[in-house]
């Protein structure tokens, strides 16, 4: 089980990056993987902080979380003899840096600029290859530095998406229990309990999640850390990714303009909780209070793609048994989507 050594959450934490690197004795050559926007938001600041202490820094702007991109980053890391990598930005930059660092056998720091997903701490990387998104075992970050001031300035939509990614633990754990009972898949009580508790605390705190507040960011970041730790304990993404995530991965394949990962997972949780016969209204209401989308319209995705994704979700990870079993029929998909109000 791999867990981060340092987790820093608070205001002006970007200013602490050099202290963390020197405490951890990470070396003199650093490679930052960041996004187009997030380079200006935090990437350059992190580079300047490191350069002030004599560390050589190269910045690589990454687009997609693909295996090709991981290989590109590994190539740069080899050329510059990188001692450590930093993922500065959103989920995709962090996943690319995480897997490239793992494969290049050097430490990695996670510096999220948005609280939009629970990969900020996990020892998994979600990478797309030949149209398939797989969750790949990777090293956990040596340290996580979450600057709540930076994250509070990010569009609120990203924070609400992070809440959707956490709330999705509710159905992920139900799916995992089902797979354990029906197929005897390995199950960790501790990982499942931590993942469920994290989602339940967030549901209870839904009305405290507001735009522009560092206090809201702290609640969400702590929950993302907790959820990421659950994945590390499990040694798989099972406690935080079930049928609702398969639905989101299916939408990424099918919809011409997919929405954010956490937004799609939140709606997936409403749908899959209905199929589990659970309290789907509680999930919908929590997402509504937070301000996350609860309908296809709010997601910006046409109803027909929601229905197609529902029917095809079980094909995403056939080895991962969930409530979707061997698939649901188009008629059943229509019933679940209409009854829950996801389509009208
Ligand atoms: N490794 C793991 O365990 C996990 C991985 N993931 C993966 O993470 C990805 C989703 O991550 P997301 O961050 O939701 O999406 P994303 O990586 O596509 O980023 C969404 C957008 O947020 C913008 N952004 C980030 N910080 C910003 C800021 N401060 N101000 C303005 N814009 C900002 C970025 O520029 C980007 O356009 C997916 O690929 C998903 O599969 C999700 C959960 C867990
Ligand atoms: O997104 C995740 C947990 O929130 C895990 O990712 P996968 O769905 O790729 O396993
Ligand atoms: Zn997720």
Coordinates of C-alpha atoms and ligand atoms in Angstrom, one line a residue:
X1 CA 0.0 0.0 0.0
X2 CA 1.5 3.3 -1.0
X3 CA 0.4 6.6 0.5
X4 CA 1.8 10.2 0.2
X5 CA 4.4 11.3 2.8
X6 CA 3.3 14.9 3.0
X7 CA -0.2 16.4 2.3
X8 CA -0.3 20.2 2.5
X9 CA -3.7 21.8 2.3
X10 CA -4.1 25.6 2.8
X11 CA -3.6 29.1 1.6
X12 CA -0.4 30.1 -0.2
X13 CA 0.8 26.5 -0.3
X14 CA 2.5 27.0 -3.7
X15 CA 5.1 29.0 -1.8
X16 CA 6.0 25.8 0.2
X17 CA 7.0 23.7 -2.8
X18 CA 10.7 24.3 -2.5
X19 CA 10.6 23.4 1.3
X20 CA 8.8 20.2 0.4
X21 CA 11.3 19.3 -2.3
X22 CA 14.3 20.0 -0.1
X23 CA 12.8 18.0 2.9
X24 CA 12.2 15.1 0.6
X25 CA 15.7 15.5 -1.0
X26 CA 14.3 15.2 -4.4
X27 CA 17.3 16.4 -6.5
X28 CA 18.3 19.1 -8.9
X29 CA 16.4 18.4 -12.1
X30 CA 12.6 18.8 -12.1
X31 CA 10.1 18.3 -14.9
X32 CA 6.7 20.0 -14.5
X33 CA 3.7 18.5 -16.5
X34 CA 1.0 21.1 -16.7
X35 CA -1.9 22.2 -18.9
X36 CA -2.3 25.2 -21.3
X37 CA -4.3 27.3 -18.8
X38 CA -2.9 25.8 -15.6
X39 CA 0.7 26.7 -16.6
X40 CA -0.2 30.3 -16.1
X41 CA -2.3 29.7 -13.0
X42 CA 0.3 27.7 -11.1
X43 CA 2.9 26.0 -13.3
X44 CA 5.1 29.1 -13.8
X45 CA 4.9 30.1 -10.2
X46 CA 6.0 26.5 -9.1
X47 CA 8.9 26.7 -11.6
X48 CA 10.0 30.1 -10.3
X49 CA 9.9 28.8 -6.7
X50 CA 12.0 25.8 -7.6
X51 CA 14.5 27.8 -9.7
X52 CA 15.1 30.2 -6.8
X53 CA 16.6 27.3 -4.8
X54 CA 18.9 26.3 -7.8
X55 CA 16.7 23.5 -9.2
X56 CA 16.7 23.2 -13.0
X57 CA 13.2 23.1 -14.2
X58 CA 11.6 22.2 -17.5
X59 CA 7.9 22.8 -18.2
X60 CA 5.9 20.4 -20.5
X61 CA 2.4 21.4 -21.5
X62 CA 0.3 18.3 -21.9
X63 CA -3.1 18.0 -23.5
X64 CA -4.7 14.5 -23.2
X65 CA -4.2 11.8 -20.6
X66 CA -3.1 9.3 -23.3
X67 CA -0.4 6.6 -23.3
X68 CA 1.3 8.6 -26.1
X69 CA 1.5 11.6 -23.9
X70 CA 2.9 9.5 -21.0
X71 CA 5.6 8.2 -23.4
X72 CA 6.4 11.8 -24.6
X73 CA 6.9 12.9 -21.0
X74 CA 9.1 9.8 -20.3
X75 CA 11.2 10.7 -23.3
X76 CA 11.7 14.3 -22.0
X77 CA 12.5 12.9 -18.5
X78 CA 15.2 10.6 -20.0
X79 CA 16.7 13.4 -22.1
X80 CA 17.0 15.8 -19.2
X81 CA 17.9 13.2 -16.6
X82 CA 15.0 14.2 -14.4
X83 CA 15.2 13.6 -10.7
X84 CA 11.5 14.1 -10.0
X85 CA 8.2 15.1 -11.8
X86 CA 5.5 17.5 -10.7
X87 CA 1.9 17.3 -12.0
X88 CA 0.5 20.9 -11.8
X89 CA -3.0 21.3 -12.9
X90 CA -6.1 19.3 -13.5
X91 CA -6.8 15.5 -13.5
X92 CA -5.2 14.8 -16.9
X93 CA -1.9 16.6 -16.2
X94 CA -1.6 14.8 -12.8
X95 CA -2.3 11.4 -14.3
X96 CA 0.2 11.8 -17.1
X97 CA 2.9 13.0 -14.6
X98 CA 2.1 10.2 -12.2
X99 CA 2.4 7.4 -14.7
X100 CA 5.5 8.8 -16.4
X101 CA 7.2 9.2 -13.0
X102 CA 6.3 5.7 -12.0
X103 CA 7.6 4.2 -15.3
X104 CA 10.8 6.4 -15.2
X105 CA 11.2 5.3 -11.5
X106 CA 11.4 8.8 -10.0
X107 CA 9.3 10.5 -7.3
X108 CA 6.3 12.6 -8.2
X109 CA 4.5 15.5 -6.6
X110 CA 0.8 16.3 -7.1
X111 CA -0.2 20.0 -7.2
X112 CA -3.9 20.3 -8.2
X113 CA -5.2 23.6 -9.4
X114 CA -8.8 22.4 -9.1
X115 CA -10.6 20.0 -6.7
X116 CA -12.3 18.2 -9.6
X117 CA -11.4 14.5 -9.1
X118 CA -10.0 12.1 -6.5
X119 CA -6.8 11.2 -8.5
X120 CA -4.9 14.0 -6.7
X121 CA -3.7 11.5 -4.0
X122 CA -4.4 8.1 -5.5
X123 CA -1.8 5.5 -6.6
X124 CA -3.8 5.0 -9.9
X125 CA -3.6 6.8 -13.2
X126 CA -6.6 6.8 -15.6
X127 CA -5.1 6.7 -19.1
X128 CA -6.7 6.4 -22.5
X129 CA -5.2 4.0 -25.0
X130 CA -6.8 2.9 -28.3
X131 CA -10.0 4.5 -27.2
X132 CA -10.1 2.6 -23.9
X133 CA -9.7 4.3 -20.5
X134 CA -7.9 2.1 -18.0
X135 CA -7.0 2.6 -14.4
X136 CA -3.3 1.7 -14.2
X137 CA -1.4 1.0 -11.0
X138 CA 1.1 3.8 -10.4
X139 CA 3.2 5.2 -7.5
X140 CA 1.4 7.4 -5.0
X141 CA 2.6 11.0 -5.0
X142 CA 5.4 11.6 -2.6
X143 CA 3.6 14.8 -1.6
X144 CA 0.4 16.6 -2.4
X145 CA 0.3 20.4 -2.3
X146 CA -3.3 21.8 -2.5
X147 CA -3.3 25.6 -2.5
X148 CA -6.8 26.5 -1.4
X149 CA -6.5 30.1 -2.6
X150 CA -5.7 28.9 -6.1
X151 CA -8.4 26.2 -6.1
X152 CA -11.0 28.7 -4.8
X153 CA -10.4 30.9 -7.8
X154 CA -11.0 28.1 -10.3
X155 CA -14.5 28.0 -11.9
X156 CA -17.0 26.6 -9.3
X157 CA -18.1 24.0 -11.9
X158 CA -14.8 22.2 -11.2
X159 CA -15.4 22.1 -7.4
X160 CA -18.9 20.8 -7.9
X161 CA -17.5 18.1 -10.3
X162 CA -15.1 17.0 -7.5
X163 CA -18.2 16.6 -5.2
X164 CA -19.8 14.4 -7.9
X165 CA -16.6 12.2 -8.0
X166 CA -16.8 11.8 -4.2
X167 CA -20.5 11.1 -4.1
X168 CA -20.0 8.4 -6.7
X169 CA -18.3 6.3 -4.0
X170 CA -21.9 5.4 -2.9
X171 CA -22.6 3.3 -5.9
X172 CA -19.0 2.2 -6.5
X173 CA -19.0 0.5 -3.1
X174 CA -22.4 -1.1 -3.7
X175 CA -21.1 -2.5 -7.0
X176 CA -18.0 -3.7 -5.3
X177 CA -20.0 -5.5 -2.6
X178 CA -22.2 -7.1 -5.2
X179 CA -19.1 -8.3 -7.2
X180 CA -17.7 -9.7 -3.9
X181 CA -20.9 -11.6 -3.2
X182 CA -21.5 -12.9 -6.7
X183 CA -18.0 -13.3 -8.0
X184 CA -15.8 -13.5 -4.9
X185 CA -13.7 -10.6 -6.0
X186 CA -11.2 -9.3 -3.4
X187 CA -12.9 -6.8 -1.1
X188 CA -11.4 -4.5 1.5
X189 CA -13.8 -3.6 4.4
X190 CA -11.5 -0.7 5.4
X191 CA -11.3 0.8 1.9
X192 CA -15.0 0.4 1.3
X193 CA -15.9 1.9 4.8
X194 CA -13.5 4.9 4.2
X195 CA -15.0 5.5 0.7
X196 CA -18.6 5.3 1.8
X197 CA -18.0 7.5 4.9
X198 CA -16.3 10.1 2.8
X199 CA -19.2 10.3 0.4
X200 CA -21.7 10.4 3.3
X201 CA -19.9 13.2 5.1
X202 CA -19.9 15.2 1.8
X203 CA -23.7 14.6 1.3
X204 CA -24.3 15.8 4.8
X205 CA -22.2 18.9 4.2
X206 CA -23.7 19.7 0.8
X207 CA -25.0 23.1 1.8
X208 CA -21.5 24.2 2.9
X209 CA -20.1 23.9 -0.6
X210 CA -20.2 27.4 -2.0
X211 CA -18.3 29.3 -4.7
X212 CA -15.2 31.4 -3.9
X213 CA -14.8 30.0 -0.4
X214 CA -11.6 28.5 0.8
X215 CA -13.6 26.8 3.6
X216 CA -15.6 24.9 0.9
X217 CA -12.4 24.0 -1.0
X218 CA -10.9 22.5 2.3
X219 CA -14.0 20.3 2.7
X220 CA -13.8 19.0 -0.8
X221 CA -10.0 18.5 -0.9
X222 CA -10.0 16.6 2.4
X223 CA -12.8 14.3 0.9
X224 CA -10.7 13.8 -2.3
X225 CA -7.7 12.9 -0.2
X226 CA -9.7 10.4 1.8
X227 CA -11.2 8.9 -1.3
X228 CA -7.7 8.6 -3.0
X229 CA -6.4 6.9 0.2
X230 CA -9.3 4.4 -0.1
X231 CA -8.1 3.5 -3.6
X232 CA -4.6 3.1 -2.3
X233 CA -5.7 0.8 0.5
X234 CA -7.8 -1.3 -2.0
X235 CA -4.9 -1.4 -4.5
X236 CA -7.6 -0.7 -7.2
X237 CA -10.0 2.1 -8.0
X238 CA -13.0 -0.1 -6.9
X239 CA -14.0 1.9 -3.8
X240 CA -14.3 5.0 -6.0
X241 CA -15.2 3.7 -9.4
X242 CA -18.1 1.4 -10.3
X243 CA -21.0 1.4 -12.8
X244 CA -21.4 5.2 -12.5
X245 CA -17.8 5.6 -13.7
X246 CA -18.3 3.1 -16.5
X247 CA -21.3 5.3 -17.6
X248 CA -19.0 8.4 -17.6
X249 CA -16.3 6.6 -19.6
X250 CA -19.0 5.5 -22.0
X251 CA -20.2 9.1 -22.4
X252 CA -16.6 10.2 -23.1
X253 CA -16.6 7.7 -26.1
X254 CA -20.1 8.5 -27.3
X255 CA -21.0 12.1 -26.7
X256 CA -19.6 14.7 -29.2
X257 CA -18.9 17.1 -26.3
X258 CA -18.5 15.2 -23.0
X259 CA -18.8 17.2 -19.7
X260 CA -16.4 17.0 -16.7
X261 CA -15.5 13.6 -15.3
X262 CA -17.0 14.4 -11.9
X263 CA -20.2 15.9 -13.4
X264 CA -20.9 12.7 -15.5
X265 CA -20.0 10.5 -12.5
X266 CA -22.5 12.4 -10.3
X267 CA -25.3 11.8 -12.8
X268 CA -24.2 8.2 -13.2
X269 CA -24.6 7.8 -9.4
X270 CA -28.2 8.9 -9.6
X271 CA -28.9 6.4 -12.4
X272 CA -27.0 3.5 -10.8
X273 CA -28.5 4.1 -7.4
X274 CA -31.9 3.8 -9.0
X275 CA -30.8 0.4 -10.4
X276 CA -29.5 -0.7 -7.0
X277 CA -32.9 0.2 -5.6
X278 CA -31.3 2.7 -3.2
X279 CA -32.1 6.3 -2.3
X280 CA -31.3 8.0 -5.6
X281 CA -33.3 11.1 -4.6
X282 CA -30.8 11.7 -1.8
X283 CA -28.0 11.7 -4.3
X284 CA -29.8 14.0 -6.7
X285 CA -30.8 16.4 -3.9
X286 CA -27.2 16.6 -2.6
X287 CA -25.9 17.3 -6.1
X288 CA -28.6 19.9 -6.6
X289 CA -27.8 21.7 -3.4
X290 CA -24.1 21.8 -4.3
X291 CA -24.9 23.1 -7.8
X292 CA -23.7 20.1 -9.8
X293 CA -25.7 19.0 -12.8
X294 CA -28.5 16.4 -12.3
X295 CA -30.0 16.3 -15.8
X296 CA -28.7 15.7 -19.3
X297 CA -29.7 19.2 -20.2
X298 CA -27.6 20.7 -17.4
X299 CA -24.7 18.4 -18.5
X300 CA -25.0 19.8 -22.0
X301 CA -25.4 16.3 -23.5
X302 CA -28.4 15.2 -25.6
X303 CA -30.8 12.6 -24.1
X304 CA -30.0 10.1 -26.9
X305 CA -26.3 9.9 -25.9
X306 CA -27.3 9.4 -22.2
X307 CA -29.5 6.4 -23.3
X308 CA -26.8 5.0 -25.6
X309 CA -24.1 5.3 -22.8
X310 CA -26.4 3.5 -20.4
X311 CA -26.9 0.6 -22.8
X312 CA -23.2 0.4 -23.5
X313 CA -21.7 1.1 -20.1
X314 CA -21.3 -2.6 -19.2
X315 CA -18.9 -3.1 -22.1
X316 CA -16.4 -0.5 -20.7
X317 CA -14.7 -2.8 -18.2
X318 CA -16.2 -6.2 -18.8
X319 CA -14.0 -7.7 -16.1
X320 CA -15.4 -5.3 -13.5
X321 CA -18.8 -6.8 -12.4
X322 CA -21.4 -4.2 -11.4
X323 CA -25.2 -3.7 -11.1
X324 CA -25.2 -3.4 -14.9
X325 CA -24.4 -7.1 -15.1
X326 CA -24.4 -8.1 -18.8
X327 CA -26.1 -4.9 -19.8
X328 CA -29.5 -3.2 -19.7
X329 CA -32.0 -3.0 -22.5
X330 CA -32.8 0.2 -24.3
X331 CA -36.3 0.1 -22.7
X332 CA -34.9 -0.3 -19.2
X333 CA -32.4 2.5 -19.9
X334 CA -35.3 4.8 -20.9
X335 CA -37.2 3.9 -17.7
X336 CA -34.2 4.7 -15.4
X337 CA -33.3 7.9 -17.2
X338 CA -36.9 9.2 -17.2
X339 CA -37.9 8.1 -13.7
X340 CA -34.8 9.8 -12.2
X341 CA -35.5 13.0 -14.3
X342 CA -32.1 12.8 -15.9
X343 CA -33.9 13.0 -19.3
X344 CA -37.3 14.5 -19.7
Ligands
LIG1 N1 -6.0 8.7 -11.2 C1 -7.2 8.6 -10.6 O1 -7.3 7.9 -9.6 C2 -8.3 9.5 -11.1 C3 -8.3 10.0 -12.4 N2 -9.3 10.8 -12.9 C4 -9.1 11.3 -14.2 O2 -9.0 12.8 -14.1 C5 -9.5 13.4 -15.3 C6 -10.6 14.4 -14.9 O3 -10.0 15.5 -14.3 P1 -10.6 16.9 -14.4 O4 -9.7 17.8 -13.6 O5 -12.0 16.8 -14.0 O6 -10.6 17.2 -15.9 P2 -9.5 17.8 -16.9 O7 -8.1 17.3 -16.6 O8 -10.0 17.6 -18.3 O9 -9.5 19.4 -16.6 C7 -10.7 20.1 -16.8 C8 -10.3 21.6 -17.1 O10 -10.1 22.3 -15.9 C9 -9.2 23.4 -16.2 N3 -8.7 23.9 -14.9 C10 -8.0 23.3 -13.9 N4 -7.6 24.1 -13.0 C11 -8.1 25.3 -13.3 C12 -8.1 26.6 -12.7 N5 -7.6 26.8 -11.5 N6 -8.8 27.6 -13.3 C13 -9.3 27.4 -14.5 N7 -9.4 26.3 -15.2 C14 -8.8 25.2 -14.5 C15 -8.2 22.8 -17.1 O11 -7.6 23.8 -17.9 C16 -9.1 21.9 -18.0 O12 -9.6 22.6 -19.1 C17 -10.1 12.2 -16.1 O13 -9.2 11.9 -17.1 C18 -10.3 11.1 -15.1 O14 -10.4 9.9 -15.7 C19 -10.4 11.1 -12.1 C20 -10.5 10.5 -10.8 C21 -9.5 9.7 -10.3
LIG2 O1 -12.0 8.1 -11.5 C1 -11.7 7.3 -10.6 C2 -12.1 7.4 -9.2 O2 -12.8 8.6 -9.0 C3 -10.9 6.1 -10.9 O3 -10.8 6.0 -12.2 P1 -11.2 4.7 -13.2 O4 -12.7 4.8 -13.4 O5 -10.4 5.0 -14.4 O6 -10.9 3.5 -12.5
LIG3 ZN1 -13.6 9.5 -10.7

